[in-house]
PDB file of C-alpha atoms in Angstrom:
ATOM      1  CA  MET Y   6     164.207 137.129 126.231  1.00  0.00           C
ATOM      2  CA  GLY Y   7     163.270 133.583 126.993  1.00  0.00           C
ATOM      3  CA  ILE Y   8     165.124 130.507 126.328  1.00  0.00           C
ATOM      4  CA  PHE Y   9     163.200 129.646 123.038  1.00  0.00           C
ATOM      5  CA  ASP Y  10     164.053 133.132 121.662  1.00  0.00           C
ATOM      6  CA  LYS Y  11     167.885 132.820 122.290  1.00  0.00           C
ATOM      7  CA  LEU Y  12     167.801 129.309 120.769  1.00  0.00           C
ATOM      8  CA  LYS Y  13     165.707 130.601 117.650  1.00  0.00           C
ATOM      9  CA  THR Y  14     168.313 133.437 117.361  1.00  0.00           C
ATOM     10  CA  LYS Y  15     171.086 131.064 117.546  1.00  0.00           C
ATOM     11  CA  ILE Y  16     169.690 128.747 114.914  1.00  0.00           C
ATOM     12  CA  LEU Y  17     168.678 131.507 112.409  1.00  0.00           C
ATOM     13  CA  GLY Y  18     172.249 132.953 112.982  1.00  0.00           C
ATOM     14  CA  GLY Y  19     173.856 129.634 112.047  1.00  0.00           C
ATOM     15  CA  ILE Y  20     171.499 129.266 109.069  1.00  0.00           C
ATOM     16  CA  GLU Y  21     172.507 132.700 107.935  1.00  0.00           C
ATOM     17  CA  LYS Y  22     176.190 132.032 108.376  1.00  0.00           C
ATOM     18  CA  SER Y  23     175.971 128.776 106.449  1.00  0.00           C
ATOM     19  CA  ALA Y  24     173.879 130.191 103.482  1.00  0.00           C
ATOM     20  CA  VAL Y  25     176.473 133.143 103.236  1.00  0.00           C
ATOM     21  CA  GLY Y  26     179.332 130.812 103.257  1.00  0.00           C
ATOM     22  CA  GLN Y  27     177.875 128.920 100.139  1.00  0.00           C
ATOM     23  CA  MET Y  28     177.651 132.097  98.153  1.00  0.00           C
ATOM     24  CA  ASN Y  29     180.156 133.430  95.646  1.00  0.00           C
ATOM     25  CA  ASP Y  30     181.576 137.029  96.043  1.00  0.00           C
ATOM     26  CA  GLU Y  31     178.816 138.538  93.652  1.00  0.00           C
ATOM     27  CA  GLU Y  32     176.059 136.970  95.580  1.00  0.00           C
ATOM     28  CA  LYS Y  33     177.576 138.138  98.897  1.00  0.00           C
ATOM     29  CA  ALA Y  34     177.814 141.673  97.624  1.00  0.00           C
ATOM     30  CA  ALA Y  35     174.275 141.637  96.463  1.00  0.00           C
ATOM     31  CA  TYR Y  36     173.080 139.898  99.866  1.00  0.00           C
ATOM     32  CA  GLU Y  37     174.860 142.511 102.007  1.00  0.00           C
ATOM     33  CA  ALA Y  38     173.357 145.432  99.755  1.00  0.00           C
ATOM     34  CA  GLU Y  39     169.904 144.114 100.173  1.00  0.00           C
ATOM     35  CA  LYS Y  40     170.405 143.513 103.972  1.00  0.00           C
ATOM     36  CA  GLU Y  41     171.428 147.093 104.272  1.00  0.00           C
ATOM     37  CA  ALA Y  42     168.407 148.394 102.374  1.00  0.00           C
ATOM     38  CA  ASN Y  43     166.093 146.511 104.471  1.00  0.00           C
ATOM     39  CA  LYS Y  44     167.520 147.970 107.664  1.00  0.00           C
ATOM     40  CA  GLN Y  45     165.165 150.532 109.224  1.00  0.00           C
ATOM     41  CA  GLU Y  46     166.659 153.828 110.513  1.00  0.00           C
ATOM     42  CA  VAL Y  47     165.626 154.906 113.840  1.00  0.00           C
ATOM     43  CA  SER Y  48     166.606 158.563 114.869  1.00  0.00           C
ATOM     44  CA  THR Y  49     168.498 158.749 118.206  1.00  0.00           C
ATOM     45  CA  ASN Y  50     167.595 162.488 118.900  1.00  0.00           C
ATOM     46  CA  THR Y  51     166.152 162.974 122.351  1.00  0.00           C
ATOM     47  CA  LEU Y  52     163.948 165.748 123.640  1.00  0.00           C
ATOM     48  CA  SER Y  53     164.645 166.882 127.261  1.00  0.00           C
ATOM     49  CA  LEU Y  54     163.089 169.540 129.337  1.00  0.00           C
ATOM     50  CA  LYS Y  55     163.252 170.467 133.204  1.00  0.00           C
ATOM     51  CA  TYR Y  56     159.824 170.753 134.790  1.00  0.00           C
ATOM     52  CA  THR Y  57     158.110 171.686 138.007  1.00  0.00           C
ATOM     53  CA  LYS Y  58     155.371 169.990 139.941  1.00  0.00           C
ATOM     54  CA  GLU Y  59     152.927 172.801 138.748  1.00  0.00           C
ATOM     55  CA  ASP Y  60     153.821 171.936 134.978  1.00  0.00           C
ATOM     56  CA  THR Y  61     152.456 168.375 135.668  1.00  0.00           C
ATOM     57  CA  ASN Y  62     148.886 169.751 136.106  1.00  0.00           C
ATOM     58  CA  ASP Y  63     148.572 170.463 132.396  1.00  0.00           C
ATOM     59  CA  LEU Y  64     150.418 167.603 130.764  1.00  0.00           C
ATOM     60  CA  GLU Y  65     149.340 168.569 127.213  1.00  0.00           C
ATOM     61  CA  ALA Y  66     151.102 172.051 127.577  1.00  0.00           C
ATOM     62  CA  LEU Y  67     153.944 170.199 129.185  1.00  0.00           C
ATOM     63  CA  LEU Y  68     154.350 167.938 126.101  1.00  0.00           C
ATOM     64  CA  VAL Y  69     154.030 170.900 123.712  1.00  0.00           C
ATOM     65  CA  LYS Y  70     156.795 172.770 125.518  1.00  0.00           C
ATOM     66  CA  LEU Y  71     159.133 169.776 125.281  1.00  0.00           C
ATOM     67  CA  GLY Y  72     158.383 169.677 121.549  1.00  0.00           C
ATOM     68  CA  ALA Y  73     156.935 166.017 121.296  1.00  0.00           C
ATOM     69  CA  LEU Y  74     153.392 167.505 120.100  1.00  0.00           C
ATOM     70  CA  ASP Y  75     152.235 169.537 117.248  1.00  0.00           C
ATOM     71  CA  ASP Y  76     149.006 171.362 116.504  1.00  0.00           C
ATOM     72  CA  ARG Y  77     146.885 168.085 116.210  1.00  0.00           C
ATOM     73  CA  ARG Y  78     147.491 167.312 119.940  1.00  0.00           C
ATOM     74  CA  ILE Y  79     147.780 163.530 119.453  1.00  0.00           C
ATOM     75  CA  TRP Y  80     149.133 161.866 122.558  1.00  0.00           C
ATOM     76  CA  VAL Y  81     148.280 159.233 124.961  1.00  0.00           C
ATOM     77  CA  GLY Y  82     149.527 158.634 128.546  1.00  0.00           C
ATOM     78  CA  GLY Y  83     149.437 155.773 131.072  1.00  0.00           C
ATOM     79  CA  PHE Y  84     151.430 153.346 133.029  1.00  0.00           C
ATOM     80  CA  LEU Y  85     153.776 150.757 131.629  1.00  0.00           C
ATOM     81  CA  LYS Y  86     152.291 147.232 131.872  1.00  0.00           C
ATOM     82  CA  LEU Y  87     155.311 144.966 132.447  1.00  0.00           C
ATOM     83  CA  ARG Y  88     153.703 141.784 133.818  1.00  0.00           C
ATOM     84  CA  THR Y  89     150.507 140.181 132.707  1.00  0.00           C
ATOM     85  CA  ASN Y  90     149.276 139.696 136.365  1.00  0.00           C
ATOM     86  CA  THR Y  91     149.413 143.252 137.710  1.00  0.00           C
ATOM     87  CA  ASN Y  92     147.099 146.213 137.607  1.00  0.00           C
ATOM     88  CA  ALA Y  93     149.264 149.032 136.435  1.00  0.00           C
ATOM     89  CA  LYS Y  94     146.985 151.684 137.543  1.00  0.00           C
ATOM     90  CA  PHE Y  95     146.622 150.105 141.211  1.00  0.00           C
ATOM     91  CA  ALA Y  96     150.502 149.661 141.272  1.00  0.00           C
ATOM     92  CA  ASN Y  97     151.125 153.273 140.593  1.00  0.00           C
ATOM     93  CA  MET Y  98     148.219 154.640 142.405  1.00  0.00           C
ATOM     94  CA  PHE Y  99     150.347 156.813 144.827  1.00  0.00           C
ATOM     95  CA  SER Y 100     153.267 157.681 142.437  1.00  0.00           C
ATOM     96  CA  GLY Y 101     151.452 160.658 140.915  1.00  0.00           C
ATOM     97  CA  HIS Y 102     152.710 161.537 137.452  1.00  0.00           C
ATOM     98  CA  LYS Y 103     156.410 160.366 137.958  1.00  0.00           C
ATOM     99  CA  ASN Y 104     155.779 156.736 136.558  1.00  0.00           C
ATOM    100  CA  LEU Y 105     153.649 158.061 133.650  1.00  0.00           C
ATOM    101  CA  LYS Y 106     154.683 157.248 130.170  1.00  0.00           C
ATOM    102  CA  PHE Y 107     153.567 158.915 126.885  1.00  0.00           C
ATOM    103  CA  LEU Y 108     153.177 158.077 123.267  1.00  0.00           C
ATOM    104  CA  CYS Y 109     153.233 161.580 121.240  1.00  0.00           C
ATOM    105  CA  VAL Y 110     153.003 162.607 117.691  1.00  0.00           C
ATOM    106  CA  ASN Y 111     154.876 165.588 116.316  1.00  0.00           C
ATOM    107  CA  GLY Y 112     154.539 165.659 112.481  1.00  0.00           C
ATOM    108  CA  ASP Y 113     155.786 162.556 110.981  1.00  0.00           C
ATOM    109  CA  ASN Y 114     157.755 161.566 114.176  1.00  0.00           C
ATOM    110  CA  PHE Y 115     156.569 159.641 117.115  1.00  0.00           C
ATOM    111  CA  TYR Y 116     158.068 159.798 120.689  1.00  0.00           C
ATOM    112  CA  MET Y 117     158.046 157.593 123.628  1.00  0.00           C
ATOM    113  CA  VAL Y 118     158.320 159.950 126.670  1.00  0.00           C
ATOM    114  CA  PHE Y 119     158.900 159.581 130.292  1.00  0.00           C
ATOM    115  CA  PHE Y 120     159.625 161.344 133.626  1.00  0.00           C
ATOM    116  CA  LYS Y 121     162.690 160.882 135.382  1.00  0.00           C
ATOM    117  CA  ASP Y 122     163.638 162.855 138.592  1.00  0.00           C
ATOM    118  CA  ASP Y 123     162.877 166.613 137.511  1.00  0.00           C
ATOM    119  CA  VAL Y 124     163.228 166.133 133.731  1.00  0.00           C
ATOM    120  CA  ILE Y 125     160.667 164.894 131.227  1.00  0.00           C
ATOM    121  CA  SER Y 126     162.480 163.367 128.049  1.00  0.00           C
ATOM    122  CA  SER Y 127     161.834 161.171 125.238  1.00  0.00           C
ATOM    123  CA  TYR Y 128     163.660 157.726 125.187  1.00  0.00           C
ATOM    124  CA  LYS Y 129     162.724 156.702 121.698  1.00  0.00           C
ATOM    125  CA  GLU Y 130     161.958 158.771 118.417  1.00  0.00           C
ATOM    126  CA  PHE Y 131     160.651 156.725 115.457  1.00  0.00           C
ATOM    127  CA  LYS Y 132     158.615 157.182 112.255  1.00  0.00           C
ATOM    128  CA  LYS Y 133     155.662 155.018 111.081  1.00  0.00           C
ATOM    129  CA  GLU Y 134     157.773 152.907 108.693  1.00  0.00           C
ATOM    130  CA  ASN Y 135     159.637 151.596 111.881  1.00  0.00           C
ATOM    131  CA  VAL Y 136     156.397 150.281 113.430  1.00  0.00           C
ATOM    132  CA  ALA Y 137     156.283 146.427 113.323  1.00  0.00           C
ATOM    133  CA  SER Y 138     152.874 145.975 115.276  1.00  0.00           C
ATOM    134  CA  VAL Y 139     150.304 147.754 116.881  1.00  0.00           C
ATOM    135  CA  ASN Y 140     147.750 146.295 119.254  1.00  0.00           C
ATOM    136  CA  LYS Y 141     144.959 147.969 121.265  1.00  0.00           C
ATOM    137  CA  SER Y 142     143.556 145.147 123.386  1.00  0.00           C
ATOM    138  CA  PRO Y 143     143.900 144.677 126.340  1.00  0.00           C
ATOM    139  CA  VAL Y 144     146.723 147.291 126.503  1.00  0.00           C
ATOM    140  CA  LEU Y 145     148.084 149.517 123.856  1.00  0.00           C
ATOM    141  CA  THR Y 146     151.170 147.652 122.565  1.00  0.00           C
ATOM    142  CA  VAL Y 147     153.447 149.311 120.029  1.00  0.00           C
ATOM    143  CA  GLY Y 148     156.434 147.007 118.656  1.00  0.00           C
ATOM    144  CA  LEU Y 149     159.167 148.409 116.518  1.00  0.00           C
ATOM    145  CA  PHE Y 150     161.358 146.642 114.008  1.00  0.00           C
ATOM    146  CA  ASP Y 151     164.529 147.121 116.342  1.00  0.00           C
ATOM    147  CA  LYS Y 152     162.697 144.880 118.944  1.00  0.00           C
ATOM    148  CA  THR Y 153     161.667 148.114 121.113  1.00  0.00           C
ATOM    149  CA  THR Y 154     158.127 147.489 122.567  1.00  0.00           C
ATOM    150  CA  MET Y 155     155.899 149.772 124.597  1.00  0.00           C
ATOM    151  CA  ARG Y 156     152.906 148.200 126.598  1.00  0.00           C
ATOM    152  CA  LEU Y 157     150.901 150.995 127.937  1.00  0.00           C
ATOM    153  CA  GLU Y 158     147.686 150.861 130.153  1.00  0.00           C
ATOM    154  CA  VAL Y 159     146.282 154.207 128.893  1.00  0.00           C
ATOM    155  CA  THR Y 160     144.613 156.504 131.477  1.00  0.00           C
ATOM    156  CA  LYS Y 161     145.389 160.077 129.986  1.00  0.00           C
ATOM    157  CA  ASN Y 162     143.780 161.339 126.925  1.00  0.00           C
ATOM    158  CA  LYS Y 163     141.902 158.086 125.994  1.00  0.00           C
ATOM    159  CA  GLN Y 164     139.959 160.015 123.356  1.00  0.00           C
ATOM    160  CA  LYS Y 165     142.933 160.260 121.247  1.00  0.00           C
ATOM    161  CA  LEU Y 166     143.728 156.689 121.369  1.00  0.00           C
ATOM    162  CA  ASN Y 167     141.947 155.487 118.118  1.00  0.00           C
ATOM    163  CA  GLU Y 168     143.344 158.444 116.216  1.00  0.00           C
ATOM    164  CA  LEU Y 169     146.992 157.601 117.338  1.00  0.00           C
ATOM    165  CA  ILE Y 170     146.373 154.062 116.407  1.00  0.00           C
ATOM    166  CA  SER Y 171     145.140 154.830 112.877  1.00  0.00           C
ATOM    167  CA  LEU Y 172     148.196 156.915 112.457  1.00  0.00           C
ATOM    168  CA  LEU Y 173     150.656 154.189 113.525  1.00  0.00           C
ATOM    169  CA  LYS Y 174     148.800 151.693 111.092  1.00  0.00           C
ATOM    170  CA  ALA Y 175     148.280 153.944 108.121  1.00  0.00           C
ATOM    171  CA  LYS Y 176     150.058 152.786 104.909  1.00  0.00           C
TER     172      LYS Y 176
END
């Protein structure tokens, strides 16, 4: 979070506090009810599964076994693109699958999945309603309303990328 983001947050918080201070009790209650109605719920359920090195030979089967995929088999995998001036594929060339991240679909739920030690697990489960923005170029960027962002340089299952993006953007 940069200095301007912090400043913006502080100013908006001050404006909101001032506006709420000027409201009467009835207006405050209506404002709080509207604020609660606008909050998007994000599930905290996580999927987790121990895996072996042989399991990583078939990533799709591993994701099905984890429970992150349904019969449509819509998923993409790749490396996180954290800095703009680095090549994620080159930076992770010798890491094998351990630095791969995945975005998967199971029914109405989307999962952000990663490897850690000898466990594959999801670190974020969300629904289409929680998606604030989706951008395909130059890397897949998915932003959620709770400020979670995934920037993924897709290297695995690229043929499903457009189908995944259409699911994320569908109204």
